[in-house]
Amino acid sequence: MDFTQKTVLITGAASGIGKGTAQAFLDRGANIAIVDINEDGLKTFLNENAAHSDRLLALRTDVTKSTEVNQTVTQVIKKWGRIDILVNSAGIYKQAMLVDMTDEFWDQTQKVNMYGTFYFCRAVAREMIKRKNGRIINLASIAGQRGSVANSHYTTTKRGVEGFSRSIALELAPYNITVNCIAPGIIMTPIFDEKILQERGETWLKSIPLGRFGQPEDIAKAIMFLASEYAAYITGITLDVNGGMYLR
């Protein structure tokens, strides 16, 4: 797939799935706006790809603040004139049992995972509507489909992202804008710390028919498919990328 002259905005691009996706699009010719609150991670990505600095724009952004989101979108439009593809990959994941969960912990998870997706979709859709074209890919999760212990806060946001995406897919379809979700399974990113892997890694691996954990590149390939012309007639779906761990 070739994305030359396409402009892609990716949130959560300093690490994990977001970083892997940014690298994949960059390698295929796209202009990339990498967005994250982790400024050091953004600088690292820029340093690793200094040869392509003309096609990169790094913007430190707190996705929970709509004013910052709007400013970021404006900066991308100012540099490249448009946004062809939006990938909402920003998210946080920390476990907590219901009875131990604080209001602040619950709220922060909602704000990053759900509000951040909403803010960027709203801001970018306004620009895409003007051009009557665009691709939006939001990151859901296997957790939003099946639930798991100590993850009620996270599960709620990821299920919410799916419902939100289906609804706006209907709203934006008349403007030739597609909206789809990717639901990753167990992907080896910094979100999983060593303690979690020691406790659950073996059990998780046994539950994956393909016999391995996913890598960010696996998700990036699925995202690129949904962003490509091959998926021009696909909207409102959730594409499961989990190695067969959960079938529906």
GROMACS .gro file of N, CA and C in nm, residues 106-107 115 146 173 194 212 221 244:
model
   27
  106TRP      N    1  -1.136   0.643   3.769
  106TRP     CA    2  -1.242   0.618   3.671
  106TRP      C    3  -1.250   0.733   3.570
  107ASP      N    4  -1.253   0.855   3.621
  107ASP     CA    5  -1.267   0.972   3.534
  107ASP      C    6  -1.152   0.985   3.436
  115TYR      N    7  -1.316   1.046   2.580
  115TYR     CA    8  -1.325   1.188   2.544
  115TYR      C    9  -1.221   1.224   2.438
  146ARG      N   10  -1.562  -0.867   2.577
  146ARG     CA   11  -1.582  -0.982   2.666
  146ARG      C   12  -1.570  -0.949   2.814
  173ALA      N   13  -2.110   0.913   0.663
  173ALA     CA   14  -2.111   0.840   0.536
  173ALA      C   15  -2.154   0.927   0.417
  194GLU      N   16   0.575  -0.598   3.331
  194GLU     CA   17   0.632  -0.730   3.355
  194GLU      C   18   0.550  -0.810   3.455
  212ARG      N   19   0.082  -1.701   1.940
  212ARG     CA   20   0.177  -1.593   1.972
  212ARG      C   21   0.101  -1.467   2.011
  221LYS      N   22  -0.090  -0.291   1.026
  221LYS     CA   23  -0.131  -0.343   0.895
  221LYS      C   24  -0.282  -0.340   0.879
  244GLY      N   25  -0.724  -1.501   1.697
  244GLY     CA   26  -0.825  -1.603   1.723
  244GLY      C   27  -0.862  -1.618   1.869
   0.00000   0.00000   0.00000
